[in-house]
Tab-separated table of C-alpha atoms in Angstrom:
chain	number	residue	atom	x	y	z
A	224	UNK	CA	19.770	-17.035	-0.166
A	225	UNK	CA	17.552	-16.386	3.073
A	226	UNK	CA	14.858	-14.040	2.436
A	227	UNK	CA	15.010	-10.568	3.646
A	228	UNK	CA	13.319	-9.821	6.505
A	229	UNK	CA	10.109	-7.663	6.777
A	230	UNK	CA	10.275	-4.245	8.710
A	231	UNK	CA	6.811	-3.631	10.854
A	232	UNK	CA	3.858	-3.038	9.651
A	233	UNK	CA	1.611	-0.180	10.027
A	234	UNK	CA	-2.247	-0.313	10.160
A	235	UNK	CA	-4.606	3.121	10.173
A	236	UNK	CA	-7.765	2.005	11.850
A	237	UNK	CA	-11.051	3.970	12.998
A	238	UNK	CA	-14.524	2.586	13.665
A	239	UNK	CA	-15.699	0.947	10.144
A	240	UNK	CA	-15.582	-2.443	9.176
A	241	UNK	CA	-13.083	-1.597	6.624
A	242	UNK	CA	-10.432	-0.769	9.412
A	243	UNK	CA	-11.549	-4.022	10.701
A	244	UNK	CA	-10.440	-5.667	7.424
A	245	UNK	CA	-7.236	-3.554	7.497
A	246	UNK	CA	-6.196	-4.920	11.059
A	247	UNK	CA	-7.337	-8.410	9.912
A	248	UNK	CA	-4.659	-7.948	7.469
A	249	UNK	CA	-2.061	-6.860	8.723
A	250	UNK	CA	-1.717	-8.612	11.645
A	251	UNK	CA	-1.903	-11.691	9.088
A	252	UNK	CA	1.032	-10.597	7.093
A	253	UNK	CA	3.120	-9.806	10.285
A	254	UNK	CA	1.859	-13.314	11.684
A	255	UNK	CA	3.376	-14.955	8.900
A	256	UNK	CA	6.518	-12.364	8.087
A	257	UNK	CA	7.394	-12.687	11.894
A	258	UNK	CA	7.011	-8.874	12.382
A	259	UNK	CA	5.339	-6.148	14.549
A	260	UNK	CA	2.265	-4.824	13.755
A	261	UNK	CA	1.283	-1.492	15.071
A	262	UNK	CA	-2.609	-0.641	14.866
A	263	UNK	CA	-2.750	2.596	14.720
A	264	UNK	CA	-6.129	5.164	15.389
A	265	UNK	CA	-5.882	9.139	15.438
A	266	UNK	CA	-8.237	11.669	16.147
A	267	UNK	CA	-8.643	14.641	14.171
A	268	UNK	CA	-7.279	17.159	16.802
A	269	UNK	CA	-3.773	17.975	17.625
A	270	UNK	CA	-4.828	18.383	21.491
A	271	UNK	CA	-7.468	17.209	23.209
A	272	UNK	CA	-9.992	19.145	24.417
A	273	UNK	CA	-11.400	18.974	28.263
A	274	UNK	CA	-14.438	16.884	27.430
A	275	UNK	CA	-12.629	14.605	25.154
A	276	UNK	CA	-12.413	10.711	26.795
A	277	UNK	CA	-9.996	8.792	25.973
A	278	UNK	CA	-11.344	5.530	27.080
A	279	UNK	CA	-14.066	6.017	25.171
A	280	UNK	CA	-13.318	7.375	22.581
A	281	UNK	CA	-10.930	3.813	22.618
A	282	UNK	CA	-13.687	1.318	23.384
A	283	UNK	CA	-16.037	2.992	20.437
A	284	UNK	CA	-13.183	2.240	17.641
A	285	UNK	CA	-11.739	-1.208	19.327
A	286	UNK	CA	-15.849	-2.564	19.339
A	287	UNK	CA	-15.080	-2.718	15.225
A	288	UNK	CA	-12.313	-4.921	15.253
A	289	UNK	CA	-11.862	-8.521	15.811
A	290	UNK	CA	-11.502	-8.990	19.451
A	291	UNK	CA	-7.794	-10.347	19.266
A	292	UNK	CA	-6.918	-7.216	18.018
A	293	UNK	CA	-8.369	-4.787	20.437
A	294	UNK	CA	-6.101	-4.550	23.268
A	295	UNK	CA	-3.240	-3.239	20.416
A	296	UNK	CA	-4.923	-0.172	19.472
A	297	UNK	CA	-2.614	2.806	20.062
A	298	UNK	CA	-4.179	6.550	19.808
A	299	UNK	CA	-2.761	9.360	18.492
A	300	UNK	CA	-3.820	13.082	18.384
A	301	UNK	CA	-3.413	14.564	14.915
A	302	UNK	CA	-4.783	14.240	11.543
A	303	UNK	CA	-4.528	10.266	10.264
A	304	UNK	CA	-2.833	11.145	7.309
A	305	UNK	CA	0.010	12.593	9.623
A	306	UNK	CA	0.595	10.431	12.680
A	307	UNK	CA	0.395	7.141	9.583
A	308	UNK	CA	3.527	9.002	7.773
A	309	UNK	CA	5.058	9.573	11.450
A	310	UNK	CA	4.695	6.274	12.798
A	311	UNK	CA	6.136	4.804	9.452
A	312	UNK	CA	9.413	7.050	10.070
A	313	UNK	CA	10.088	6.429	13.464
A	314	UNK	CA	9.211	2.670	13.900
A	315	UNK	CA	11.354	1.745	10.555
A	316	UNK	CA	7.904	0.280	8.856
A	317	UNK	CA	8.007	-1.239	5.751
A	318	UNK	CA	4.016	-1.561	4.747
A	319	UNK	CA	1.746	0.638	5.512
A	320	UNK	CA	-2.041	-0.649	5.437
A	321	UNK	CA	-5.213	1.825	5.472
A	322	UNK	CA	-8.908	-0.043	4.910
A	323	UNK	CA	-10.842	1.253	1.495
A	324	UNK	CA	-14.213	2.981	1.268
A	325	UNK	CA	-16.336	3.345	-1.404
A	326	UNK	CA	-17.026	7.116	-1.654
A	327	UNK	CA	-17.146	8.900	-4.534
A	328	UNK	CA	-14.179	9.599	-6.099
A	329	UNK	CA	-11.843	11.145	-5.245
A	330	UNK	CA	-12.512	11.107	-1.477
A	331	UNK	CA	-12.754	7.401	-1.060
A	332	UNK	CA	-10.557	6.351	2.154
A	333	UNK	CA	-10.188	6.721	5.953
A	334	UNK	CA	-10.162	9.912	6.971
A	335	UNK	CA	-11.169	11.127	3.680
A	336	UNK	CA	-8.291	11.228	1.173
A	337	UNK	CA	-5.723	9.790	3.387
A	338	UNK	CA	-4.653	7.384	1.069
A	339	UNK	CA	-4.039	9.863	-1.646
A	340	UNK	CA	-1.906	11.976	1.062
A	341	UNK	CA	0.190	9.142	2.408
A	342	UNK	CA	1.104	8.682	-1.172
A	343	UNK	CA	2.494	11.694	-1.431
A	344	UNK	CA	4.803	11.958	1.741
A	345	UNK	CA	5.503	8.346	2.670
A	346	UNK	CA	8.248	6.571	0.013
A	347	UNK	CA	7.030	3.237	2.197
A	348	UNK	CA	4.636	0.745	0.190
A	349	UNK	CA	1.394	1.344	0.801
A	350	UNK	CA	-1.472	-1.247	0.593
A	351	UNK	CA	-4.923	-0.058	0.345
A	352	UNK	CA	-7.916	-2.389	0.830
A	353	UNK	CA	-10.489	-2.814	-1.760
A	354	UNK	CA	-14.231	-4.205	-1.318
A	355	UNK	CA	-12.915	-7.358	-0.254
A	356	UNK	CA	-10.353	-8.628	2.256
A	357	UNK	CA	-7.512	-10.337	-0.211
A	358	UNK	CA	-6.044	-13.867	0.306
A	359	UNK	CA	-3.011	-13.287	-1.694
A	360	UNK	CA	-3.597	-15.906	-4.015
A	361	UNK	CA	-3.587	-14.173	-6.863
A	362	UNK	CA	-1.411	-10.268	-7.768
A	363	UNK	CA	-1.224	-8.645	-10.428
A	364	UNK	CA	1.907	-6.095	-11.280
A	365	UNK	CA	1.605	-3.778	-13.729
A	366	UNK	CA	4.941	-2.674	-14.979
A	367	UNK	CA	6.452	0.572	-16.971
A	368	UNK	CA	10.499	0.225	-17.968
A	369	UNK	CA	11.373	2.828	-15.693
A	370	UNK	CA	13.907	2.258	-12.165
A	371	UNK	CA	10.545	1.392	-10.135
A	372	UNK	CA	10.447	-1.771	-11.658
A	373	UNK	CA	12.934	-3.589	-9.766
A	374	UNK	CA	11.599	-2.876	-6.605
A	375	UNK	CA	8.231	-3.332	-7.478
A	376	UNK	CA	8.506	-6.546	-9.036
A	377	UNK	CA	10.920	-8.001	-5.454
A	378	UNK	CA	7.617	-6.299	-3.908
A	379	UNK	CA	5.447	-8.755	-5.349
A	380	UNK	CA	7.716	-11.595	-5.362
A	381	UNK	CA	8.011	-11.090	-1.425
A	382	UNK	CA	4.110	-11.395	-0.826
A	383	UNK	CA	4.352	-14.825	-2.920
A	384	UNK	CA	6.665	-16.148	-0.810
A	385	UNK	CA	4.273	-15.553	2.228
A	386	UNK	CA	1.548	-17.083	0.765
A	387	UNK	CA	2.349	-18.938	-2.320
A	388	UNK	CA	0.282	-17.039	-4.799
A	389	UNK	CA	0.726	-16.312	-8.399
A	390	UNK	CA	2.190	-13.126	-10.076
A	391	UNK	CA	0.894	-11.981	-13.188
A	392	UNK	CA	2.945	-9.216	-15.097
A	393	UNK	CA	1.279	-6.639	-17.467
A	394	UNK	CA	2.550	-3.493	-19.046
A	395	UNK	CA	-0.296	-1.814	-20.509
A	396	UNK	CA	0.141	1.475	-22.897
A	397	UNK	CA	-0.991	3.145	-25.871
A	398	UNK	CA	2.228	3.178	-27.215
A	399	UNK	CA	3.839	-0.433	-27.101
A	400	UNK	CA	7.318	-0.039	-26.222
A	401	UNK	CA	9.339	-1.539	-29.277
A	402	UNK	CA	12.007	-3.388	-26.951
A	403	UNK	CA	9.370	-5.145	-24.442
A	404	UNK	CA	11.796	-8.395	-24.767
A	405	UNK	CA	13.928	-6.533	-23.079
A	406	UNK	CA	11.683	-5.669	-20.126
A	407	UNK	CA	10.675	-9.472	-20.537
A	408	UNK	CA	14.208	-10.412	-19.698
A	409	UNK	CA	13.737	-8.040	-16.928
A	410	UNK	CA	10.912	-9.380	-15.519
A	411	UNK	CA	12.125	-13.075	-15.729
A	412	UNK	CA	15.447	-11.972	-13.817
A	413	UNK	CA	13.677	-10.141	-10.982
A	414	UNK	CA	11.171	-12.956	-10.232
A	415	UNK	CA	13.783	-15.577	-10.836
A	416	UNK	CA	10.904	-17.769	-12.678
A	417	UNK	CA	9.241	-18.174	-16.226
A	418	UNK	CA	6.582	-15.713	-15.420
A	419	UNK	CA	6.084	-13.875	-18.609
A	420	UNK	CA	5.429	-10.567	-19.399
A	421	UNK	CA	2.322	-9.378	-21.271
A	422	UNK	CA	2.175	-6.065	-23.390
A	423	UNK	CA	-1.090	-5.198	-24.144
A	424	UNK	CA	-2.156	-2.242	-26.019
A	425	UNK	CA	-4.788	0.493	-24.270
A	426	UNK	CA	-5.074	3.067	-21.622
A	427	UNK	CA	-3.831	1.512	-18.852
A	428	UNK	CA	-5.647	2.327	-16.064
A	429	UNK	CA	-9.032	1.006	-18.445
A	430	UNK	CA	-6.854	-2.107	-19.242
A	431	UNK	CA	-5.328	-2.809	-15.159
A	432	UNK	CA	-8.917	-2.478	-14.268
A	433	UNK	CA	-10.576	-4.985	-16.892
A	434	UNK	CA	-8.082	-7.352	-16.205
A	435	UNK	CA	-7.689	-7.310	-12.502
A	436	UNK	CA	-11.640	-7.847	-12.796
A	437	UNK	CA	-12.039	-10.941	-15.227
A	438	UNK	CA	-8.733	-12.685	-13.784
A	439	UNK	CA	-9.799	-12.076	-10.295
A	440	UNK	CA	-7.005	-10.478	-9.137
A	441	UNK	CA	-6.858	-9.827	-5.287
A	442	UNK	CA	-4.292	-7.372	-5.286
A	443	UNK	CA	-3.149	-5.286	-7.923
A	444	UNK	CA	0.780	-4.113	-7.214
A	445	UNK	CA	1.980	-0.525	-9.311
A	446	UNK	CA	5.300	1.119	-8.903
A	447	UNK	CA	5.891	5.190	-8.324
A	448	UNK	CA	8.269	7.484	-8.918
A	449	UNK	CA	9.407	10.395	-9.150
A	450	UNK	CA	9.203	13.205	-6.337
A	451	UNK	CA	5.841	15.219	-7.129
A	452	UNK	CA	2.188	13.485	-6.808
A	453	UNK	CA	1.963	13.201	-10.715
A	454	UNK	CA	5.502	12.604	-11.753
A	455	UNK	CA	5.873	9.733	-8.842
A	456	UNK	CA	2.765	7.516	-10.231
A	457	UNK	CA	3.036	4.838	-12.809
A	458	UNK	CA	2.015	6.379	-16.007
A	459	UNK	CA	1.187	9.270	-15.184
A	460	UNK	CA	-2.258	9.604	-13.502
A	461	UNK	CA	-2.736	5.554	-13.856
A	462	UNK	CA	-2.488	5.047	-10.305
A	463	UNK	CA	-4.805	8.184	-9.260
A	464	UNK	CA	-7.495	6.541	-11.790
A	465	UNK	CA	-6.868	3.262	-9.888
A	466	UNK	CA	-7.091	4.423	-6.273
A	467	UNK	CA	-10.455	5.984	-7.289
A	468	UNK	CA	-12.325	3.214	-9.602
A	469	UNK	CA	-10.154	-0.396	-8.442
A	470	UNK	CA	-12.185	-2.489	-6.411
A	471	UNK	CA	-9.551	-4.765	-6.054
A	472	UNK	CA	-6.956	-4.103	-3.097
A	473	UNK	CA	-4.111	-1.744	-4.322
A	474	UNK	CA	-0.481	-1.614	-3.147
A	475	UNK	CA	1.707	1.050	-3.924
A	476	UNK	CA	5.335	1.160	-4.057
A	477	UNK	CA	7.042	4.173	-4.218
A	478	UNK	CA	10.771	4.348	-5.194
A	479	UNK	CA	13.404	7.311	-5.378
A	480	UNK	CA	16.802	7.057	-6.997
A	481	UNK	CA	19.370	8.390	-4.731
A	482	UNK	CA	22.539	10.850	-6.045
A	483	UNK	CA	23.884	7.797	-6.664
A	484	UNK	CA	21.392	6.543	-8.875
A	485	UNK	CA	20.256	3.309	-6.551
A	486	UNK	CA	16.813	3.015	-6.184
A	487	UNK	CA	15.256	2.380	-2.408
A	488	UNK	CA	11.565	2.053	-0.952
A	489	UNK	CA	12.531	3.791	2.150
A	490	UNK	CA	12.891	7.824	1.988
A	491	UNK	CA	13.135	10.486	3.745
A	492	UNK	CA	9.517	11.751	5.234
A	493	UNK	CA	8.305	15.035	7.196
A	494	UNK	CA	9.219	15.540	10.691
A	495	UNK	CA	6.712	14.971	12.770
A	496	UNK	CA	5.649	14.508	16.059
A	497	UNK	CA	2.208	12.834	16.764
A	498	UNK	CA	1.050	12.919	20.570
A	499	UNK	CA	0.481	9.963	22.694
């Protein structure tokens, strides 16, 4: 069966070497999908004022990234959080990329907490870089038994086919479900492979985290659901404790059931209309 193919990819840059890292990124994943990337910037005002220039305003955040990657930049007035969610409605994306920064939590990201707002509006997954830029050698999924983990896994199992890393599987909770063969089955199904599923027993954000760290995980993949901020994220507040401690790059993948009860990455998100 031919693979599906990938929708474009969005990237939120500004003028920190993490945004150069996100660019580097995406542009390498849409190199090797045989997508569009879009490379995104927006400025914090809806209009812009009379001493605002553009140009160079432009040049300031395109002298951060890699020099292929200038001449791509697009600029948007609005806040970042906003035009990213826009731009993934209108051009059909199907990744969203923003570069990580290590603030205290739980203002960590471009633009502040965009991460954490994307989350909430965009049903798109959403990668966000950690301290280092990741080679995709190595992901770890952490899995609950819920609908999300379907998509999540065929998340995962996409990147590998890109790059020909290795998926590791973990469902971590305080409570051991008693029927994890059954989500073993699962797991083998989705990934079409002997990959086996590990239940380990802890909190799991504490046990994602000490994991991802001694295996050397470059990406660490979680599934959301659910409609509100807290109801949508693995576990609860797992993937809150993640986006604000993980040093590792985090991806994201929200899921909604329809009235139907199918799952699908791709909701509905706000109308909006970002300026050029």
């Amino acid at each position: 069966m031919s693979p599906v193919p990938w929708k474009p990819i969005v990237v939120g840059v500004d003028n920190s070497t993490q945004a150069a890292r996100a660019a580097i990124v995406g542009q390498q994943i849409a190199r090797v999908a045989e997508t569009q990337c879009h490379l995104v910037h927006a400025t914090d005002d809806e209009i812009p004022t009379r001493d605002f220039d553009e140009t160079l305003h432009l040049e300031h955040v395109r002298a951060q990234l890699p020099p292929a990657s200038r001449a791509h930049v697009e600029l948007f007035y609005g806040k970042a959080r906003d035009v990213l969610v826009a731009l993934c409605r209108t051009r059909q994306a199907g990744l969203l990329i923003v570069g990580g920064k290590h603030h205290a939590a739980p203002v960590r990201w471009v633009g502040g907490s965009t991460a954490h707002h994307v989350l909430q509006t965009t049903d798109i997954p959403v990668l966000v870089l950690g301290s280092a830029q990741p080679d995709f050698e190595r992901l770890l999924v952490a899995v609950d038994d819920s609908y999300a983990l379907g998509p999540t896994l065929e998340m995962a199992r996409r990147l590998v086919q890109l790059f020909g890393g290795e998926i590791r599987v973990v469902h971590a909770s305080r409570f051991p479900p008693v029927t994890f063969r059954g989500l073993a089955r699962k797991v083998q199904r989705i990934l079409n492979s002997h990959a086996e599923l590990e239940v380990v027993d802890g909190t799991p954000n504490a046990i994602i985290d000490d994991i991802a760290t001694t295996w050397k995980a470059d990406v660490v993949v979680v599934g959301s659901h659910g409609k509100g901020w807290i109801d949508r994220t693995l576990l609860g507040s797992t993937t809150i404790a993640l986006l604000n401690k993980l040093p590792t790059s985090l991806l994201v993948v929200p899921v909604r059931v329809s009235k139907a009860g199918t799952t699908s990455l791709l909701g509905e998100t706000p109308e909006l209309h970002p300026k050029r």
